[in-house]
Each structure stands twice: as C-alpha cells, then as structure tokens.
mmCIF file of C-alpha atoms in Angstrom:
data_model
loop_
_atom_site.group_PDB
_atom_site.id
_atom_site.type_symbol
_atom_site.label_atom_id
_atom_site.label_comp_id
_atom_site.label_asym_id
_atom_site.label_seq_id
_atom_site.Cartn_x
_atom_site.Cartn_y
_atom_site.Cartn_z
ATOM 1 C CA MET A 260 33.663 39.580 -53.557
ATOM 2 C CA MET A 261 35.644 39.581 -50.325
ATOM 3 C CA ASP A 262 38.511 37.143 -50.195
ATOM 4 C CA LEU A 263 37.675 34.169 -48.216
ATOM 5 C CA SER A 264 41.073 32.195 -49.157
ATOM 6 C CA THR A 265 42.354 32.799 -45.401
ATOM 7 C CA ARG A 266 38.724 32.461 -43.926
ATOM 8 C CA PRO A 267 37.740 28.797 -44.381
ATOM 9 C CA LYS A 268 34.820 29.100 -42.285
ATOM 10 C CA GLU A 269 33.392 32.267 -44.204
ATOM 11 C CA LYS A 270 34.081 30.333 -47.678
ATOM 12 C CA LEU A 271 32.450 27.083 -46.450
ATOM 13 C CA GLU A 272 29.285 29.157 -45.326
ATOM 14 C CA LEU A 273 29.275 30.876 -48.711
ATOM 15 C CA ASN A 274 29.568 27.534 -50.566
ATOM 16 C CA LYS A 275 26.643 26.007 -48.518
ATOM 17 C CA LEU A 276 24.633 29.133 -49.418
ATOM 18 C CA GLN A 277 25.301 29.030 -53.004
ATOM 19 C CA LYS A 278 24.297 25.334 -53.126
ATOM 20 C CA ARG A 279 21.241 25.972 -51.327
ATOM 21 C CA LEU A 280 20.265 28.686 -53.489
ATOM 22 C CA ARG A 281 21.236 27.033 -56.764
ATOM 23 C CA ARG A 282 19.258 23.799 -55.386
ATOM 24 C CA LEU A 283 16.152 25.837 -54.584
ATOM 25 C CA THR A 284 16.307 27.465 -58.025
ATOM 26 C CA GLY A 285 16.838 24.664 -60.067
ATOM 27 C CA GLN A 286 14.037 22.705 -58.401
ATOM 28 C CA ALA A 287 11.600 26.062 -59.126
ATOM 29 C CA ILE A 288 12.603 26.125 -62.934
ATOM 30 C CA ALA A 289 11.813 22.288 -62.950
ATOM 31 C CA ASP A 290 8.361 22.176 -61.384
ATOM 32 C CA PHE A 291 7.284 25.067 -63.521
ATOM 33 C CA ASN A 292 9.161 24.345 -66.830
ATOM 34 C CA MET A 293 10.454 27.846 -66.694
ATOM 35 C CA ILE A 294 13.350 27.475 -68.917
ATOM 36 C CA GLU A 295 13.438 25.110 -72.355
ATOM 37 C CA ASP A 296 16.051 24.233 -74.732
ATOM 38 C CA GLY A 297 17.008 26.897 -77.122
ATOM 39 C CA ASP A 298 15.543 29.488 -74.758
ATOM 40 C CA LYS A 299 16.965 33.269 -74.754
ATOM 41 C CA VAL A 300 16.177 34.441 -71.102
ATOM 42 C CA MET A 301 16.097 38.136 -70.515
ATOM 43 C CA VAL A 302 17.439 38.570 -66.930
ATOM 44 C CA CYS A 303 15.970 42.029 -65.720
ATOM 45 C CA LEU A 304 18.834 43.279 -63.513
ATOM 46 C CA SER A 305 17.751 46.296 -61.194
ATOM 47 C CA GLY A 306 21.092 46.504 -59.257
ATOM 48 C CA GLY A 307 19.193 45.016 -56.198
ATOM 49 C CA LYS A 308 20.297 42.057 -53.999
ATOM 50 C CA ASP A 309 17.785 39.886 -55.710
ATOM 51 C CA SER A 310 18.560 40.341 -59.151
ATOM 52 C CA TYR A 311 22.291 40.080 -58.892
ATOM 53 C CA THR A 312 21.727 36.687 -56.934
ATOM 54 C CA MET A 313 19.311 35.633 -59.776
ATOM 55 C CA LEU A 314 21.932 36.269 -62.652
ATOM 56 C CA GLU A 315 24.704 34.482 -60.859
ATOM 57 C CA ILE A 316 22.551 31.518 -60.120
ATOM 58 C CA LEU A 317 21.303 31.380 -63.649
ATOM 59 C CA LEU A 318 24.887 31.639 -65.325
ATOM 60 C CA ASN A 319 25.850 29.046 -62.668
ATOM 61 C CA LEU A 320 23.101 26.667 -63.841
ATOM 62 C CA GLN A 321 23.627 27.786 -67.400
ATOM 63 C CA ALA A 322 27.062 25.827 -67.139
ATOM 64 C CA SER A 323 25.684 22.464 -66.185
ATOM 65 C CA ALA A 324 22.250 22.264 -67.518
ATOM 66 C CA PRO A 325 21.529 19.424 -69.785
ATOM 67 C CA ILE A 326 19.846 21.960 -71.998
ATOM 68 C CA GLN A 327 20.881 24.852 -73.989
ATOM 69 C CA PHE A 328 19.745 28.201 -73.435
ATOM 70 C CA SER A 329 21.292 32.135 -73.267
ATOM 71 C CA ILE A 330 21.085 34.713 -71.125
ATOM 72 C CA VAL A 331 21.291 38.367 -71.819
ATOM 73 C CA ALA A 332 21.140 40.871 -68.779
ATOM 74 C CA VAL A 333 18.893 44.062 -69.272
ATOM 75 C CA ASN A 334 18.872 47.124 -66.992
ATOM 76 C CA LEU A 335 16.170 49.757 -67.112
ATOM 77 C CA ASP A 336 17.687 53.213 -66.379
ATOM 78 C CA GLN A 337 14.665 55.048 -65.290
ATOM 79 C CA LYS A 338 16.598 58.608 -65.301
ATOM 80 C CA GLN A 339 16.469 58.783 -61.596
ATOM 81 C CA PRO A 340 18.508 61.928 -60.420
ATOM 82 C CA GLY A 341 21.737 60.846 -59.052
ATOM 83 C CA PHE A 342 21.455 57.071 -60.426
ATOM 84 C CA PRO A 343 24.812 55.628 -60.919
ATOM 85 C CA GLU A 344 24.954 54.891 -64.416
ATOM 86 C CA HIS A 345 28.234 53.492 -64.600
ATOM 87 C CA ILE A 346 28.099 50.831 -62.046
ATOM 88 C CA LEU A 347 25.799 48.012 -63.907
ATOM 89 C CA PRO A 348 27.904 48.313 -67.167
ATOM 90 C CA ALA A 349 31.286 47.986 -65.436
ATOM 91 C CA TYR A 350 30.022 45.125 -63.175
ATOM 92 C CA LEU A 351 28.514 43.173 -66.507
ATOM 93 C CA GLU A 352 31.396 43.846 -68.589
ATOM 94 C CA GLU A 353 33.585 42.288 -65.721
ATOM 95 C CA LEU A 354 31.488 39.541 -65.625
ATOM 96 C CA GLY A 355 31.437 38.916 -69.317
ATOM 97 C CA VAL A 356 27.878 38.520 -69.766
ATOM 98 C CA ASP A 357 25.725 40.112 -72.750
ATOM 99 C CA PHE A 358 23.772 43.015 -71.589
ATOM 100 C CA HIS A 359 21.836 46.060 -72.532
ATOM 101 C CA ILE A 360 21.055 49.139 -70.717
ATOM 102 C CA LEU A 361 17.429 50.556 -71.831
ATOM 103 C CA GLU A 362 17.059 54.118 -71.161
ATOM 104 C CA ARG A 363 13.372 55.329 -70.365
ATOM 105 C CA ASP A 364 12.674 58.436 -68.541
ATOM 106 C CA THR A 365 9.640 56.932 -66.535
ATOM 107 C CA TYR A 366 11.071 58.855 -63.390
ATOM 108 C CA SER A 367 9.641 62.064 -64.905
ATOM 109 C CA ILE A 368 6.324 60.451 -65.941
ATOM 110 C CA VAL A 369 5.829 59.153 -62.284
ATOM 111 C CA LYS A 370 6.560 62.334 -60.702
ATOM 112 C CA GLU A 371 4.318 64.223 -63.319
ATOM 113 C CA ILE A 372 1.432 62.167 -62.733
ATOM 114 C CA VAL A 373 1.475 60.875 -58.913
ATOM 115 C CA PRO A 374 0.788 63.783 -56.224
ATOM 116 C CA GLU A 375 3.305 64.590 -53.893
ATOM 117 C CA GLY A 376 3.389 62.050 -50.715
ATOM 118 C CA LYS A 377 1.298 59.301 -52.713
ATOM 119 C CA THR A 378 2.700 55.877 -53.195
ATOM 120 C CA THR A 379 4.710 55.537 -56.864
ATOM 121 C CA CYS A 380 4.972 51.851 -56.747
ATOM 122 C CA GLY A 381 2.079 51.294 -58.911
ATOM 123 C CA LEU A 382 2.522 53.458 -61.808
ATOM 124 C CA CYS A 383 6.096 52.768 -61.903
ATOM 125 C CA SER A 384 6.110 49.220 -61.943
ATOM 126 C CA ARG A 385 3.428 49.339 -64.872
ATOM 127 C CA LEU A 386 5.883 51.615 -66.740
ATOM 128 C CA ARG A 387 8.770 49.416 -66.008
ATOM 129 C CA ARG A 388 6.829 46.410 -67.042
ATOM 130 C CA GLY A 389 5.588 47.777 -70.322
ATOM 131 C CA SER A 390 9.519 48.883 -71.302
ATOM 132 C CA LEU A 391 10.846 45.624 -70.390
ATOM 133 C CA TYR A 392 8.155 43.661 -72.458
ATOM 134 C CA GLY A 393 8.442 45.706 -75.424
ATOM 135 C CA PHE A 394 12.404 45.283 -75.348
ATOM 136 C CA ALA A 395 12.263 41.686 -74.924
ATOM 137 C CA GLU A 396 10.273 41.576 -77.990
ATOM 138 C CA GLU A 397 12.805 43.435 -79.747
ATOM 139 C CA ILE A 398 15.616 41.334 -78.898
ATOM 140 C CA GLY A 399 13.697 37.875 -79.313
ATOM 141 C CA ALA A 400 13.748 37.008 -75.741
ATOM 142 C CA THR A 401 11.298 33.903 -75.015
ATOM 143 C CA LYS A 402 11.517 34.354 -71.197
ATOM 144 C CA ILE A 403 11.704 37.452 -68.928
ATOM 145 C CA ALA A 404 13.156 36.526 -65.442
ATOM 146 C CA LEU A 405 12.384 38.832 -62.403
ATOM 147 C CA GLY A 406 14.068 38.470 -59.269
ATOM 148 C CA HIS A 407 11.027 37.914 -56.962
ATOM 149 C CA HIS A 408 11.494 35.491 -54.097
ATOM 150 C CA ARG A 409 9.381 33.665 -51.725
ATOM 151 C CA ASP A 410 8.872 36.728 -49.213
ATOM 152 C CA ASP A 411 7.717 38.849 -52.076
ATOM 153 C CA ILE A 412 5.414 36.111 -53.216
ATOM 154 C CA LEU A 413 3.878 36.027 -49.489
ATOM 155 C CA GLU A 414 3.701 39.754 -49.199
ATOM 156 C CA THR A 415 1.884 40.030 -52.433
ATOM 157 C CA LEU A 416 -0.559 37.578 -51.385
ATOM 158 C CA PHE A 417 -1.508 39.365 -48.054
ATOM 159 C CA LEU A 418 -1.370 42.709 -49.964
ATOM 160 C CA ASN A 419 -4.137 41.295 -52.347
ATOM 161 C CA MET A 420 -6.247 39.739 -49.563
ATOM 162 C CA PHE A 421 -5.968 43.115 -47.370
ATOM 163 C CA PHE A 422 -6.116 45.417 -49.845
ATOM 164 C CA GLY A 423 -7.477 44.249 -53.012
ATOM 165 C CA GLY A 424 -10.010 41.737 -52.321
ATOM 166 C CA LYS A 425 -8.418 38.808 -54.039
ATOM 167 C CA LEU A 426 -6.653 35.743 -53.287
ATOM 168 C CA LYS A 427 -3.737 35.922 -55.614
ATOM 169 C CA SER A 428 0.028 36.543 -55.691
ATOM 170 C CA MET A 429 2.654 36.474 -57.902
ATOM 171 C CA PRO A 430 3.065 33.167 -59.635
ATOM 172 C CA PRO A 431 6.452 31.431 -60.497
ATOM 173 C CA LYS A 432 5.662 31.431 -64.307
ATOM 174 C CA LEU A 433 3.124 33.932 -65.955
ATOM 175 C CA LEU A 434 1.851 34.466 -69.510
ATOM 176 C CA SER A 435 1.275 38.000 -70.229
ATOM 177 C CA ASP A 436 -2.049 39.496 -71.021
ATOM 178 C CA ASP A 437 -1.485 39.778 -74.564
ATOM 179 C CA GLY A 438 -0.204 35.914 -74.633
ATOM 180 C CA LYS A 439 3.201 37.394 -76.354
ATOM 181 C CA HIS A 440 5.491 36.759 -73.151
ATOM 182 C CA VAL A 441 6.202 34.351 -70.444
ATOM 183 C CA VAL A 442 7.632 35.788 -67.214
ATOM 184 C CA ILE A 443 9.351 33.596 -64.906
ATOM 185 C CA ARG A 444 10.610 33.964 -61.249
ATOM 186 C CA PRO A 445 13.392 31.507 -60.651
ATOM 187 C CA LEU A 446 13.972 32.512 -57.009
ATOM 188 C CA ALA A 447 10.276 31.754 -56.101
ATOM 189 C CA TYR A 448 11.267 29.023 -53.563
ATOM 190 C CA CYS A 449 14.187 31.174 -52.230
ATOM 191 C CA LYS A 450 14.145 33.059 -48.862
ATOM 192 C CA GLU A 451 15.136 36.800 -48.720
ATOM 193 C CA SER A 452 17.249 36.067 -45.597
ATOM 194 C CA ASP A 453 19.456 33.787 -47.952
ATOM 195 C CA ILE A 454 19.607 36.106 -50.701
ATOM 196 C CA GLU A 455 20.329 39.089 -48.453
ATOM 197 C CA GLU A 456 23.348 36.968 -46.728
ATOM 198 C CA PHE A 457 24.364 35.712 -50.122
ATOM 199 C CA ALA A 458 24.582 39.212 -51.580
ATOM 200 C CA LEU A 459 26.340 40.482 -48.566
ATOM 201 C CA MET A 460 29.134 37.873 -48.711
ATOM 202 C CA LYS A 461 29.581 38.598 -52.494
ATOM 203 C CA GLU A 462 29.727 42.232 -51.988
ATOM 204 C CA TYR A 463 27.396 43.192 -55.141
ATOM 205 C CA PRO A 464 27.517 46.674 -55.897
ATOM 206 C CA ILE A 465 24.074 47.502 -54.586
ATOM 207 C CA ILE A 466 22.171 50.456 -56.229
ATOM 208 C CA PRO A 467 19.054 51.701 -54.116
ATOM 209 C CA CYS A 468 16.001 52.693 -55.509
ATOM 210 C CA ASN A 469 15.668 56.418 -54.843
ATOM 211 C CA LEU A 470 12.246 56.828 -56.375
ATOM 212 C CA CYS A 471 10.330 54.429 -54.380
ATOM 213 C CA GLY A 472 12.509 52.823 -51.796
ATOM 214 C CA SER A 473 12.958 55.952 -49.674
ATOM 215 C CA GLN A 474 9.083 56.331 -49.455
ATOM 216 C CA GLU A 475 7.987 55.133 -45.738
ATOM 217 C CA ASN A 476 4.688 53.612 -44.594
ATOM 218 C CA LEU A 477 4.200 51.684 -47.615
ATOM 219 C CA GLN A 478 1.469 49.002 -47.608
ATOM 220 C CA ARG A 479 4.019 46.247 -48.393
ATOM 221 C CA GLN A 480 6.505 47.437 -45.731
ATOM 222 C CA VAL A 481 3.777 47.101 -43.131
ATOM 223 C CA VAL A 482 3.064 43.483 -44.646
ATOM 224 C CA LYS A 483 6.645 42.594 -44.401
ATOM 225 C CA ASP A 484 7.010 43.597 -40.809
ATOM 226 C CA MET A 485 4.126 41.592 -40.191
ATOM 227 C CA LEU A 486 5.504 38.703 -41.306
ATOM 228 C CA HIS A 487 8.894 39.060 -39.847
ATOM 229 C CA LYS A 488 7.192 39.417 -36.560
ATOM 230 C CA TRP A 489 5.346 36.188 -37.140
ATOM 231 C CA GLU A 490 8.303 34.276 -38.224
ATOM 232 C CA LYS A 491 10.181 35.454 -34.948
ATOM 233 C CA GLU A 492 7.372 34.436 -32.904
ATOM 234 C CA PHE A 493 6.453 31.097 -34.823
ATOM 235 C CA PRO A 494 9.837 29.733 -36.637
ATOM 236 C CA GLY A 495 8.636 28.019 -39.712
ATOM 237 C CA ARG A 496 5.440 30.007 -40.293
ATOM 238 C CA THR A 497 6.141 31.664 -43.396
ATOM 239 C CA GLU A 498 7.318 28.370 -45.092
ATOM 240 C CA THR A 499 4.134 26.803 -44.080
ATOM 241 C CA MET A 500 2.307 29.549 -45.536
ATOM 242 C CA PHE A 501 3.933 29.264 -48.788
ATOM 243 C CA SER A 502 3.336 25.400 -48.904
ATOM 244 C CA ALA A 503 -0.214 26.442 -48.594
ATOM 245 C CA ILE A 504 -0.451 28.463 -51.776
ATOM 246 C CA ARG A 505 0.985 25.522 -53.457
ATOM 247 C CA ASN A 506 -1.761 23.239 -51.999
ATOM 248 C CA VAL A 507 -5.064 24.923 -52.776
ATOM 249 C CA VAL A 508 -8.202 23.132 -52.513
ATOM 250 C CA PRO A 509 -10.847 25.218 -54.545
ATOM 251 C CA SER A 510 -13.840 22.954 -52.901
ATOM 252 C CA HIS A 511 -13.048 24.371 -49.638
ATOM 253 C CA LEU A 512 -12.963 28.059 -50.555
ATOM 254 C CA ALA A 513 -15.847 30.017 -51.855
ATOM 255 C CA ASP A 514 -15.235 30.861 -55.614
ATOM 256 C CA ALA A 515 -18.009 29.598 -57.856
ATOM 257 C CA THR A 516 -16.170 29.963 -61.030
ATOM 258 C CA LEU A 517 -13.352 27.567 -59.845
ATOM 259 C CA PHE A 518 -15.507 24.703 -58.451
ATOM 260 C CA ASP A 519 -19.467 23.837 -59.297
ATOM 261 C CA PHE A 520 -21.032 24.655 -55.906
ATOM 262 C CA LYS A 521 -24.491 24.934 -57.524
ATOM 263 C CA GLY A 522 -24.242 21.479 -58.870
ATOM 264 C CA LEU A 523 -22.934 19.674 -55.807
ATOM 265 C CA LYS A 524 -25.649 17.263 -54.876
ATOM 266 C CA GLN A 525 -25.600 14.281 -52.549
ATOM 267 C CA SER A 526 -24.573 11.016 -54.089
ATOM 268 C CA PRO A 527 -27.592 8.405 -54.598
ATOM 269 C CA ALA A 528 -25.305 5.627 -54.181
ATOM 270 C CA ALA A 529 -24.006 7.091 -50.936
ATOM 271 C CA PHE A 530 -27.581 7.715 -49.773
ATOM 272 C CA ASP A 531 -28.318 4.077 -50.331
ATOM 273 C CA ARG A 532 -25.347 2.793 -48.323
ATOM 274 C CA LEU A 533 -26.380 5.228 -45.582
ATOM 275 C CA ASN A 534 -29.937 3.658 -45.471
ATOM 276 C CA ILE A 535 -28.458 -0.042 -45.383
ATOM 277 C CA ILE A 536 -26.096 0.997 -42.538
ATOM 278 C CA SER A 537 -29.273 2.575 -40.808
ATOM 279 C CA LEU A 538 -31.019 -0.741 -40.979
#
C-alpha cells in the first residue's frame, strides 16, 4: 500500500472509504445472516479488485465480530497462459492468512468447446463454480464468499431481463441447487466505484482475466455502460434501482406462481360498504 504517513488528506480519505465499505458489508452480513458463529468462510480470491477488497474487509470484521468464524482464501488457477502464479501466494503469505491455490485447467476446456469469437464467460463460470463447490466440500467450508458488488447485481438484473426473459439477479445469499453449499456476497451493498478507489489506494497486485476480460462487446459491458450513463445523467438512479430489488411487490407484477391472481375476488364486506356509501 502507498505510504500515506506524510499525506494526511489521502490517509483520511482512505479511512473514510474503509469505514464505509466495512459498514455496508457488515449491514449486508447482518441483513441476510451471511456468517454465523463457528462458520468456516471460503473467500474466493480471483486477483481482482473486488475479491481483494472483500478479503480485507472480512478480515477486518473478523477481528471485532461478536461471533467466532474462520477465513480461508482460495484461488482457482485456471491455467491461463501467462498467468502470474507467484503473485497471490506471495501476497497471502505476507498477509498471514490461511490459503489454498486450486489448480484446474478449465482454460483448455473452454478454448476447446467455445468457438472462436464467442463469449467464454458462461462456460468458464460454470466450470469455475463446480471446482470451487467441490473444493469447499473437501475443506469443510460452511460458506462460500464471492466478491460481487451492487453494480454486478444490477447488471445481472438487466441482463436477465433483456436477454433471459426473467426478473432475477444475484442474491446476496444463495443455496446451491444440491443444497450442499451456501454462497454469500458480502459486498452486495457496496458500490463498484468505492471498491475501485479503495483498491487503487491499497495498491493491490491486480491480476487481469486474459480469458474473458479482453473480449469486447460483451452483453454485460453494454449493460454496464448503460447504467453508467444513467447514473451520470441522473445521479442516484442506480441506488434507487437497487432499492427496488429489495422492495418487491408480487401483486403488482404478473407471475401467477408468486401471487394468486386467479383467486383474487372482490371482498363481499367491501362491496356492502360501497352500497351503503352509495345510498
């Protein structure tokens, strides 16, 4: 991290930023009961700004939390050409946190199956998720922490609406389909811009994703640009949209599995009152 001992203004800004991220992370953990006493939390570390920030904030909260839980950092080395294998082990050893480097050659599988020029993210994420779920079970982790933030959640909402025909996103807490794993997203309330600024000031050794990060015209990037434009033109819009997914009214949508529209009938008592008023 940059030396801020002689730069009080920057040090103050870093402290304010860290407190805000810690507060929002703590609030999300409490709201969704993400971490419980005795949990072993597997923090998935990709080498990006989000996961570095998540690990630091969770370690910070662990030191003062009223409950006891352990943290283990896990990086999935997908065998991408040129991947700097030394960076994360060196960083984690210096940090003094328990960690594992899980080696799985998902890169070769993705490149073999996905045609040239097509988006690799879908298959890559499924293979990555399967590897991490399996390893979590192997080490006895009770929670799997991912570094998705508020902007990721909103982008996924619009991706599913625009291209999937579904009104869904990334939940802050999720039970895997087989019921074996609980996935948590502690940064669910945090803005990407705050995380980006925090990571820059902390000077994390960022590792870019060369498999999918270099692909242009991804649908997610288009949605991200759209949200950024909206926020620039109408400050606070993304915050309002995020509030919306926390205040869902099924009776004012159109999903008959969530609300009994067929059984919706006029109340006889209300009808009698209407007649009395009319008289």
